[in-house]
């Protein structure tokens, strides 16, 4: 068979084992899942109600235009409906952007460490790329601008950035946009945007008119608690939206996802409540870690990068040691942040369990893994989210 030769450069996504299997393997009564930057809370109760009512209609295809959801988002953002495009999670929109803008002759600039998909879309399209480092885990926007070449067609910024949680203030980002050549598409990934509490934060939708080369990605997977349903959207100039609409499959967002997303948008007070809860917990967990002598990186997202290089056990063993204590985190070694782990912040009970386990690892005692890691390394135990 003649496979596309680009496949030689790609590896399949290695899914985490089911949570039930992890619990059984490690003999855990309770597993705190703090690895994938989801919120620990389900969809809003009103959303669950709407979903139950919608089950009868599943014999029909969904609305391929996401009509009602589109109208509501357009109304809330104050933009024309034609500026919106929907995807099976914002991941799908990233893949579509790759198809529409990247190829062997079009270069892409993205940050690293950042979300793994940026590198994946470049590899999948055989596009030359420059991965720009984050000194001290913060963006060097000048270095990103300097990386733009003659044939650059896309530059990606993730704000707040995954996995560092670091945030670029709106004024700084706006200044950056002013300097990007107008023929280069700027992909601004705001998957964690709803968690930002900076008082100077400006809604990026305000920049769209000024920068027709801007596309902003948002998702219902994070603060809205709908990661299992797969729905995200982007706003951009109409020609970008049309390009993506040409190549997407006709029914890419399923009907339950559309119903859940629409209802979620009707409860901004619940979003505010989650944002405040996460911010308070983020602050509490970092403060307690600092008191233990453990560094964290200032974060505006629902996760923290935590220094594990000075504990009583070697850093690479920390995710496994935490897992044996019932806490699933994500190892930084697999994400370009050796010596760090990423931990999702949400419920106080989870935070307390994590802090207690970390205190244990500070105090010491030799760590002898009780179990083999399910045939996988601790790195691979948590999904790349
Ligand atoms: N962007 C970033 C930065 C992410 O971390 C994620 C998921 N973890 C996504 C996009 C994709 O999210 P989804 O496909 O669930 O919308």
Short mmCIF file of C-alpha atoms and ligand atoms in Angstrom, two decimals:
data_model
loop_
_atom_site.label_atom_id
_atom_site.label_comp_id
_atom_site.label_asym_id
_atom_site.label_seq_id
_atom_site.Cartn_x
_atom_site.Cartn_y
_atom_site.Cartn_z
CA UNK A 1 0.00 0.00 0.00
CA UNK A 2 1.20 3.50 -0.76
CA UNK A 3 0.76 5.49 2.43
CA UNK A 4 1.30 9.21 2.39
CA UNK A 5 4.98 9.54 3.29
CA UNK A 6 4.25 12.32 5.78
CA UNK A 7 2.91 9.62 8.10
CA UNK A 8 6.47 8.48 8.79
CA UNK A 9 6.98 11.67 10.78
CA UNK A 10 3.82 11.32 12.85
CA UNK A 11 2.95 9.15 15.83
CA UNK A 12 -0.59 8.28 16.82
CA UNK A 13 -2.04 9.99 19.87
CA UNK A 14 -1.60 7.64 22.78
CA UNK A 15 -4.76 7.79 24.81
CA UNK A 16 -4.68 7.42 28.56
CA UNK A 17 -6.09 4.14 29.93
CA UNK A 18 -9.67 4.49 31.20
CA UNK A 19 -9.78 6.07 34.66
CA UNK A 20 -11.47 2.96 36.10
CA UNK A 21 -8.51 0.88 34.93
CA UNK A 22 -6.01 3.28 36.53
CA UNK A 23 -7.91 3.16 39.82
CA UNK A 24 -8.04 -0.61 39.80
CA UNK A 25 -4.40 -0.98 38.85
CA UNK A 26 -3.19 1.28 41.64
CA UNK A 27 -5.75 -0.01 44.14
CA UNK A 28 -7.20 3.48 44.59
CA UNK A 29 -10.50 4.26 46.23
CA UNK A 30 -10.43 7.79 44.94
CA UNK A 31 -8.57 9.21 41.94
CA UNK A 32 -8.20 12.98 41.59
CA UNK A 33 -7.88 13.73 37.89
CA UNK A 34 -5.71 16.82 37.71
CA UNK A 35 -3.96 16.10 34.44
CA UNK A 36 -6.04 17.33 31.54
CA UNK A 37 -7.02 20.91 32.43
CA UNK A 38 -10.69 20.03 32.55
CA UNK A 39 -12.84 21.53 35.30
CA UNK A 40 -13.84 19.00 37.98
CA UNK A 41 -17.46 20.17 37.71
CA UNK A 42 -19.88 18.80 35.13
CA UNK A 43 -21.87 20.85 32.64
CA UNK A 44 -24.19 23.44 34.22
CA UNK A 45 -27.41 21.77 35.58
CA UNK A 46 -29.57 23.63 33.03
CA UNK A 47 -27.37 22.13 30.29
CA UNK A 48 -27.84 18.60 31.60
CA UNK A 49 -31.61 19.16 31.57
CA UNK A 50 -31.55 20.39 27.95
CA UNK A 51 -29.42 17.42 26.92
CA UNK A 52 -31.87 14.93 28.41
CA UNK A 53 -34.71 16.51 26.47
CA UNK A 54 -32.71 16.35 23.23
CA UNK A 55 -31.96 12.62 23.24
CA UNK A 56 -35.08 11.71 21.27
CA UNK A 57 -33.97 13.72 18.25
CA UNK A 58 -30.72 11.87 17.64
CA UNK A 59 -32.02 10.08 14.54
CA UNK A 60 -31.59 13.42 12.71
CA UNK A 61 -28.36 14.97 11.50
CA UNK A 62 -27.33 18.08 13.37
CA UNK A 63 -27.61 21.59 11.97
CA UNK A 64 -24.49 21.75 9.78
CA UNK A 65 -24.43 25.50 10.15
CA UNK A 66 -24.74 25.56 14.00
CA UNK A 67 -27.45 28.16 13.34
CA UNK A 68 -28.79 28.86 16.83
CA UNK A 69 -25.40 28.63 18.49
CA UNK A 70 -23.92 30.88 15.82
CA UNK A 71 -26.65 33.49 16.30
CA UNK A 72 -26.17 33.54 20.09
CA UNK A 73 -22.36 33.79 19.96
CA UNK A 74 -22.57 36.49 17.28
CA UNK A 75 -25.02 38.42 19.46
CA UNK A 76 -22.90 38.09 22.60
CA UNK A 77 -19.66 39.02 20.83
CA UNK A 78 -21.27 41.75 18.76
CA UNK A 79 -19.96 40.38 15.45
CA UNK A 80 -21.62 39.31 12.20
CA UNK A 81 -22.62 35.62 12.05
CA UNK A 82 -20.40 35.17 8.97
CA UNK A 83 -17.31 35.70 11.11
CA UNK A 84 -17.80 32.46 13.04
CA UNK A 85 -16.69 28.92 12.31
CA UNK A 86 -17.36 25.86 14.47
CA UNK A 87 -15.38 22.72 15.09
CA UNK A 88 -15.38 19.37 16.79
CA UNK A 89 -13.45 20.97 19.61
CA UNK A 90 -11.04 23.79 18.85
CA UNK A 91 -8.57 21.02 17.96
CA UNK A 92 -10.48 20.43 14.75
CA UNK A 93 -10.29 24.12 13.88
CA UNK A 94 -6.51 23.98 14.36
CA UNK A 95 -6.33 21.02 11.99
CA UNK A 96 -8.49 22.85 9.44
CA UNK A 97 -6.24 25.91 9.72
CA UNK A 98 -3.28 23.62 9.03
CA UNK A 99 -4.96 22.31 5.90
CA UNK A 100 -5.98 25.75 4.72
CA UNK A 101 -2.73 27.60 5.38
CA UNK A 102 0.21 25.18 5.68
CA UNK A 103 2.20 23.14 3.23
CA UNK A 104 5.82 22.49 2.22
CA UNK A 105 6.14 26.09 1.02
CA UNK A 106 4.51 27.81 3.95
CA UNK A 107 6.38 28.30 7.16
CA UNK A 108 4.76 28.50 10.59
CA UNK A 109 5.99 30.04 13.85
CA UNK A 110 4.74 28.69 17.17
CA UNK A 111 5.84 28.82 20.83
CA UNK A 112 7.37 25.91 22.70
CA UNK A 113 6.60 24.63 25.30
CA UNK A 114 3.01 25.04 24.25
CA UNK A 115 0.08 22.98 23.06
CA UNK A 116 1.41 19.98 21.11
CA UNK A 117 -1.07 20.40 18.27
CA UNK A 118 0.82 23.36 16.81
CA UNK A 119 3.80 21.16 16.03
CA UNK A 120 1.51 18.34 14.87
CA UNK A 121 -0.27 20.47 12.27
CA UNK A 122 3.07 21.64 10.89
CA UNK A 123 4.37 18.06 10.65
CA UNK A 124 1.14 16.80 9.12
CA UNK A 125 1.38 19.40 6.36
CA UNK A 126 5.15 19.06 5.89
CA UNK A 127 5.40 22.75 6.65
CA UNK A 128 8.75 24.19 7.72
CA UNK A 129 8.45 25.65 11.21
CA UNK A 130 10.25 27.64 13.88
CA UNK A 131 9.47 26.71 17.48
CA UNK A 132 10.25 29.80 19.56
CA UNK A 133 11.42 29.14 23.11
CA UNK A 134 9.79 30.76 26.15
CA UNK A 135 12.55 32.16 28.36
CA UNK A 136 11.48 31.58 31.99
CA UNK A 137 8.23 30.22 30.57
CA UNK A 138 7.17 33.65 29.32
CA UNK A 139 6.59 34.67 25.72
CA UNK A 140 9.30 36.56 23.92
CA UNK A 141 7.07 38.23 21.35
CA UNK A 142 9.99 39.99 19.73
CA UNK A 143 11.66 36.60 19.14
CA UNK A 144 8.42 35.40 17.56
CA UNK A 145 8.34 38.42 15.25
CA UNK A 146 12.00 37.86 14.39
CA UNK A 147 11.19 34.26 13.41
CA UNK A 148 8.85 35.42 10.63
CA UNK A 149 10.33 34.63 7.22
CA UNK A 150 9.49 35.50 3.65
CA UNK A 151 7.21 32.46 3.31
CA UNK A 152 5.66 32.48 6.79
CA UNK A 153 1.91 32.01 6.52
CA UNK A 154 0.96 31.46 10.16
CA UNK A 155 2.07 32.46 13.63
CA UNK A 156 0.48 30.92 16.72
CA UNK A 157 0.05 32.46 20.15
CA UNK A 158 -1.61 30.59 23.02
CA UNK A 159 -2.91 32.95 25.72
CA UNK A 160 -2.85 31.93 28.53
CA UNK A 161 -0.26 29.44 27.41
CA UNK A 162 -0.59 25.70 27.97
CA UNK A 163 1.33 24.19 29.84
CA UNK A 164 2.92 27.22 31.52
CA UNK A 165 -0.24 29.19 32.42
CA UNK A 166 1.65 32.38 31.58
CA UNK A 167 -0.38 35.25 30.20
CA UNK A 168 0.36 38.10 27.81
CA UNK A 169 -1.34 41.37 28.77
CA UNK A 170 -3.74 42.67 26.11
CA UNK A 171 -1.77 45.85 25.46
CA UNK A 172 1.38 43.86 24.75
CA UNK A 173 -0.47 41.44 22.50
CA UNK A 174 -2.09 44.28 20.59
CA UNK A 175 1.31 45.85 20.03
CA UNK A 176 2.53 42.50 18.69
CA UNK A 177 -0.43 42.25 16.29
CA UNK A 178 0.45 45.67 14.91
CA UNK A 179 3.86 44.37 13.92
CA UNK A 180 2.89 41.09 12.27
CA UNK A 181 2.79 41.50 8.47
CA UNK A 182 -0.81 41.54 7.28
CA UNK A 183 -0.32 38.48 5.03
CA UNK A 184 0.62 36.29 8.01
CA UNK A 185 -2.33 34.69 9.79
CA UNK A 186 -2.16 35.11 13.57
CA UNK A 187 -3.82 32.19 15.38
CA UNK A 188 -4.68 33.29 18.90
CA UNK A 189 -5.66 30.22 20.92
CA UNK A 190 -7.77 31.27 23.90
CA UNK A 191 -8.78 27.82 25.18
CA UNK A 192 -8.17 29.10 28.73
CA UNK A 193 -9.24 32.70 28.13
CA UNK A 194 -12.30 32.50 30.40
CA UNK A 195 -10.07 31.85 33.43
CA UNK A 196 -8.15 35.11 33.08
CA UNK A 197 -8.64 37.51 36.00
CA UNK A 198 -6.17 40.22 35.00
CA UNK A 199 -7.98 43.57 35.43
CA UNK A 200 -6.38 44.84 32.21
CA UNK A 201 -7.69 41.99 30.08
CA UNK A 202 -9.44 43.14 26.91
CA UNK A 203 -11.73 40.92 24.84
CA UNK A 204 -9.79 40.03 21.69
CA UNK A 205 -12.99 40.29 19.63
CA UNK A 206 -12.41 44.05 19.77
CA UNK A 207 -9.28 43.61 17.66
CA UNK A 208 -10.88 41.74 14.79
CA UNK A 209 -11.77 44.74 12.67
CA UNK A 210 -8.30 46.21 13.01
CA UNK A 211 -6.50 42.95 12.23
CA UNK A 212 -8.19 40.95 9.44
CA UNK A 213 -5.31 38.45 9.68
CA UNK A 214 -6.40 37.44 13.22
CA UNK A 215 -8.24 34.22 14.04
CA UNK A 216 -9.23 33.59 17.65
CA UNK A 217 -9.97 30.07 18.90
CA UNK A 218 -12.26 29.37 21.84
CA UNK A 219 -13.66 26.19 23.31
CA UNK A 220 -16.48 24.83 25.43
CA UNK A 221 -14.17 22.10 26.75
CA UNK A 222 -12.70 24.03 29.64
CA UNK A 223 -14.67 26.43 31.84
CA UNK A 224 -18.02 25.19 30.51
CA UNK A 225 -17.20 21.59 31.42
CA UNK A 226 -18.09 20.14 28.01
CA UNK A 227 -14.81 18.46 27.02
CA UNK A 228 -16.63 15.18 26.39
CA UNK A 229 -18.95 16.73 23.80
CA UNK A 230 -16.34 18.34 21.51
CA UNK A 231 -17.31 21.84 20.46
CA UNK A 232 -15.19 24.90 19.83
CA UNK A 233 -15.40 27.94 17.61
CA UNK A 234 -13.30 30.65 16.07
CA UNK A 235 -13.90 34.17 14.86
CA UNK A 236 -12.00 35.56 11.92
CA UNK A 237 -12.34 37.54 8.71
CA UNK A 238 -15.00 36.09 6.34
CA UNK A 239 -12.40 34.79 3.86
CA UNK A 240 -10.74 32.72 6.60
CA UNK A 241 -14.12 31.37 7.73
CA UNK A 242 -15.05 30.49 4.12
CA UNK A 243 -11.74 28.67 3.63
CA UNK A 244 -12.39 26.48 6.68
CA UNK A 245 -16.02 25.90 5.73
CA UNK A 246 -14.86 24.57 2.35
CA UNK A 247 -12.78 21.80 3.89
CA UNK A 248 -14.66 20.80 7.02
CA UNK A 249 -17.04 17.87 7.02
CA UNK A 250 -20.66 19.02 6.73
CA UNK A 251 -21.85 17.89 10.19
CA UNK A 252 -18.73 18.40 12.26
CA UNK A 253 -20.46 19.51 15.46
CA UNK A 254 -23.00 17.04 16.80
CA UNK A 255 -26.45 18.11 17.89
CA UNK A 256 -25.98 17.48 21.63
CA UNK A 257 -22.80 19.56 21.57
CA UNK A 258 -24.67 22.43 19.91
CA UNK A 259 -27.53 22.27 22.40
CA UNK A 260 -25.15 22.12 25.38
CA UNK A 261 -22.99 24.99 24.13
CA UNK A 262 -26.02 27.19 23.46
CA UNK A 263 -27.49 26.62 26.92
CA UNK A 264 -24.07 27.14 28.55
CA UNK A 265 -23.89 30.62 27.05
CA UNK A 266 -27.10 31.57 28.84
CA UNK A 267 -25.41 31.33 32.27
CA UNK A 268 -22.63 33.89 32.40
CA UNK A 269 -23.06 34.09 36.20
CA UNK A 270 -22.00 30.45 36.49
CA UNK A 271 -18.93 31.13 34.33
CA UNK A 272 -18.01 34.05 36.60
CA UNK A 273 -18.45 31.85 39.66
CA UNK A 274 -16.13 29.17 38.23
CA UNK A 275 -13.54 31.75 37.21
CA UNK A 276 -13.48 33.18 40.75
CA UNK A 277 -13.36 29.75 42.35
CA UNK A 278 -10.44 28.66 40.17
CA UNK A 279 -8.57 31.93 40.74
CA UNK A 280 -8.92 31.65 44.53
CA UNK A 281 -7.82 28.02 44.49
CA UNK A 282 -4.91 28.77 42.14
CA UNK A 283 -3.76 31.44 44.56
CA UNK A 284 -4.22 29.19 47.62
CA UNK A 285 -2.38 26.19 46.14
CA UNK A 286 0.55 28.29 44.90
CA UNK A 287 0.84 30.03 48.26
CA UNK A 288 0.87 26.73 50.15
CA UNK A 289 3.45 25.30 47.74
CA UNK A 290 5.64 28.36 48.16
CA UNK A 291 5.44 27.89 51.94
CA UNK A 292 6.81 24.39 51.38
CA UNK A 293 9.64 25.85 49.32
CA UNK A 294 8.19 24.69 46.00
CA UNK A 295 8.17 27.14 43.09
CA UNK A 296 5.25 27.67 40.70
CA UNK A 297 4.92 29.80 37.60
CA UNK A 298 2.37 32.66 37.84
CA UNK A 299 -0.71 31.39 36.00
CA UNK A 300 -3.90 32.91 34.63
CA UNK A 301 -5.30 29.53 33.64
CA UNK A 302 -6.88 26.60 35.52
CA UNK A 303 -3.56 24.84 35.99
CA UNK A 304 -0.18 25.43 37.56
CA UNK A 305 3.31 24.45 36.55
CA UNK A 306 4.96 23.14 39.71
CA UNK A 307 8.69 22.70 40.30
CA UNK A 308 9.47 19.10 41.26
CA UNK A 309 13.22 19.26 40.85
CA UNK A 310 13.98 19.67 44.59
CA UNK A 311 11.87 17.02 46.22
CA UNK A 312 13.03 13.94 48.08
CA UNK A 313 12.69 11.84 44.92
CA UNK A 314 13.92 12.53 41.39
CA UNK A 315 11.61 14.77 39.36
CA UNK A 316 10.78 12.15 36.69
CA UNK A 317 9.38 9.86 39.42
CA UNK A 318 7.01 12.45 40.87
CA UNK A 319 3.97 11.82 38.63
CA UNK A 320 4.10 8.10 39.48
CA UNK A 321 4.52 8.82 43.21
CA UNK A 322 1.54 11.19 43.08
CA UNK A 323 -0.49 8.64 41.19
CA UNK A 324 0.15 6.05 43.88
CA UNK A 325 -1.35 8.62 46.25
CA UNK A 326 -4.42 8.96 44.03
CA UNK A 327 -3.48 12.08 42.10
CA UNK A 328 -3.14 12.13 38.32
CA UNK A 329 -1.01 15.03 37.06
CA UNK A 330 0.90 15.63 33.87
CA UNK A 331 4.64 15.29 33.76
CA UNK A 332 6.53 18.23 32.34
CA UNK A 333 9.15 15.87 30.95
CA UNK A 334 6.74 14.93 28.17
CA UNK A 335 5.87 18.57 27.48
CA UNK A 336 9.23 20.28 27.20
CA UNK A 337 9.30 21.36 30.86
CA UNK A 338 11.68 18.91 32.53
CA UNK A 339 11.72 19.29 36.31
CA UNK A 340 8.11 20.48 36.41
CA UNK A 341 4.65 18.95 36.53
CA UNK A 342 1.40 20.49 35.42
CA UNK A 343 -1.49 20.23 37.83
CA UNK A 344 -5.07 21.24 37.07
CA UNK A 345 -6.69 23.53 39.63
CA UNK A 346 -10.36 23.29 40.53
CA UNK A 347 -11.96 21.98 43.71
CA UNK A 348 -10.49 22.68 47.15
CA UNK A 349 -10.70 19.00 48.07
CA UNK A 350 -8.48 18.13 45.09
CA UNK A 351 -6.07 20.91 45.95
CA UNK A 352 -5.82 19.66 49.53
CA UNK A 353 -5.14 16.10 48.36
CA UNK A 354 -2.43 17.35 46.02
CA UNK A 355 -0.84 19.54 48.70
CA UNK A 356 -0.80 16.68 51.20
CA UNK A 357 0.87 14.40 48.67
CA UNK A 358 3.44 17.07 47.82
CA UNK A 359 4.18 17.59 51.51
CA UNK A 360 4.85 13.87 51.68
CA UNK A 361 7.33 14.12 48.82
CA UNK A 362 9.07 17.08 50.42
CA UNK A 363 9.48 15.21 53.71
CA UNK A 364 11.13 12.32 51.97
CA UNK A 365 11.58 8.67 52.47
CA UNK A 366 12.70 6.64 49.56
CA UNK A 367 10.09 6.16 46.88
CA UNK A 368 9.73 2.62 45.68
CA UNK A 369 7.03 2.32 43.06
CA UNK A 370 4.51 -0.23 44.27
CA UNK A 371 3.16 -0.99 40.84
CA UNK A 372 4.43 -0.95 37.33
CA UNK A 373 2.90 1.94 35.48
CA UNK A 374 0.17 0.02 33.66
CA UNK A 375 2.59 -0.84 30.90
CA UNK A 376 2.99 2.87 30.24
CA UNK A 377 5.31 5.44 31.71
CA UNK A 378 3.78 7.93 34.14
CA UNK A 379 4.26 10.50 31.37
CA UNK A 380 1.92 8.66 29.10
CA UNK A 381 -0.67 8.11 31.78
CA UNK A 382 -2.30 11.46 31.31
CA UNK A 383 -3.72 12.65 28.04
CA UNK A 384 -2.03 15.46 26.16
CA UNK A 385 -4.49 18.18 26.91
N1 LIG B 1 -5.85 24.73 22.72
C1 LIG B 1 -5.22 24.49 23.87
C2 LIG B 1 -4.16 25.41 24.32
C3 LIG B 1 -5.54 23.36 24.62
O1 LIG B 1 -4.90 23.11 25.75
C4 LIG B 1 -6.55 22.49 24.15
C5 LIG B 1 -6.94 21.24 24.86
N2 LIG B 1 -6.34 20.88 25.92
C6 LIG B 1 -7.16 22.80 22.95
C7 LIG B 1 -6.79 23.92 22.25
C8 LIG B 1 -8.19 21.91 22.33
O2 LIG B 1 -9.35 21.84 23.05
P1 LIG B 1 -10.68 21.27 22.44
O3 LIG B 1 -10.37 20.54 21.17
O4 LIG B 1 -11.21 20.37 23.49
O5 LIG B 1 -11.54 22.47 22.18
#
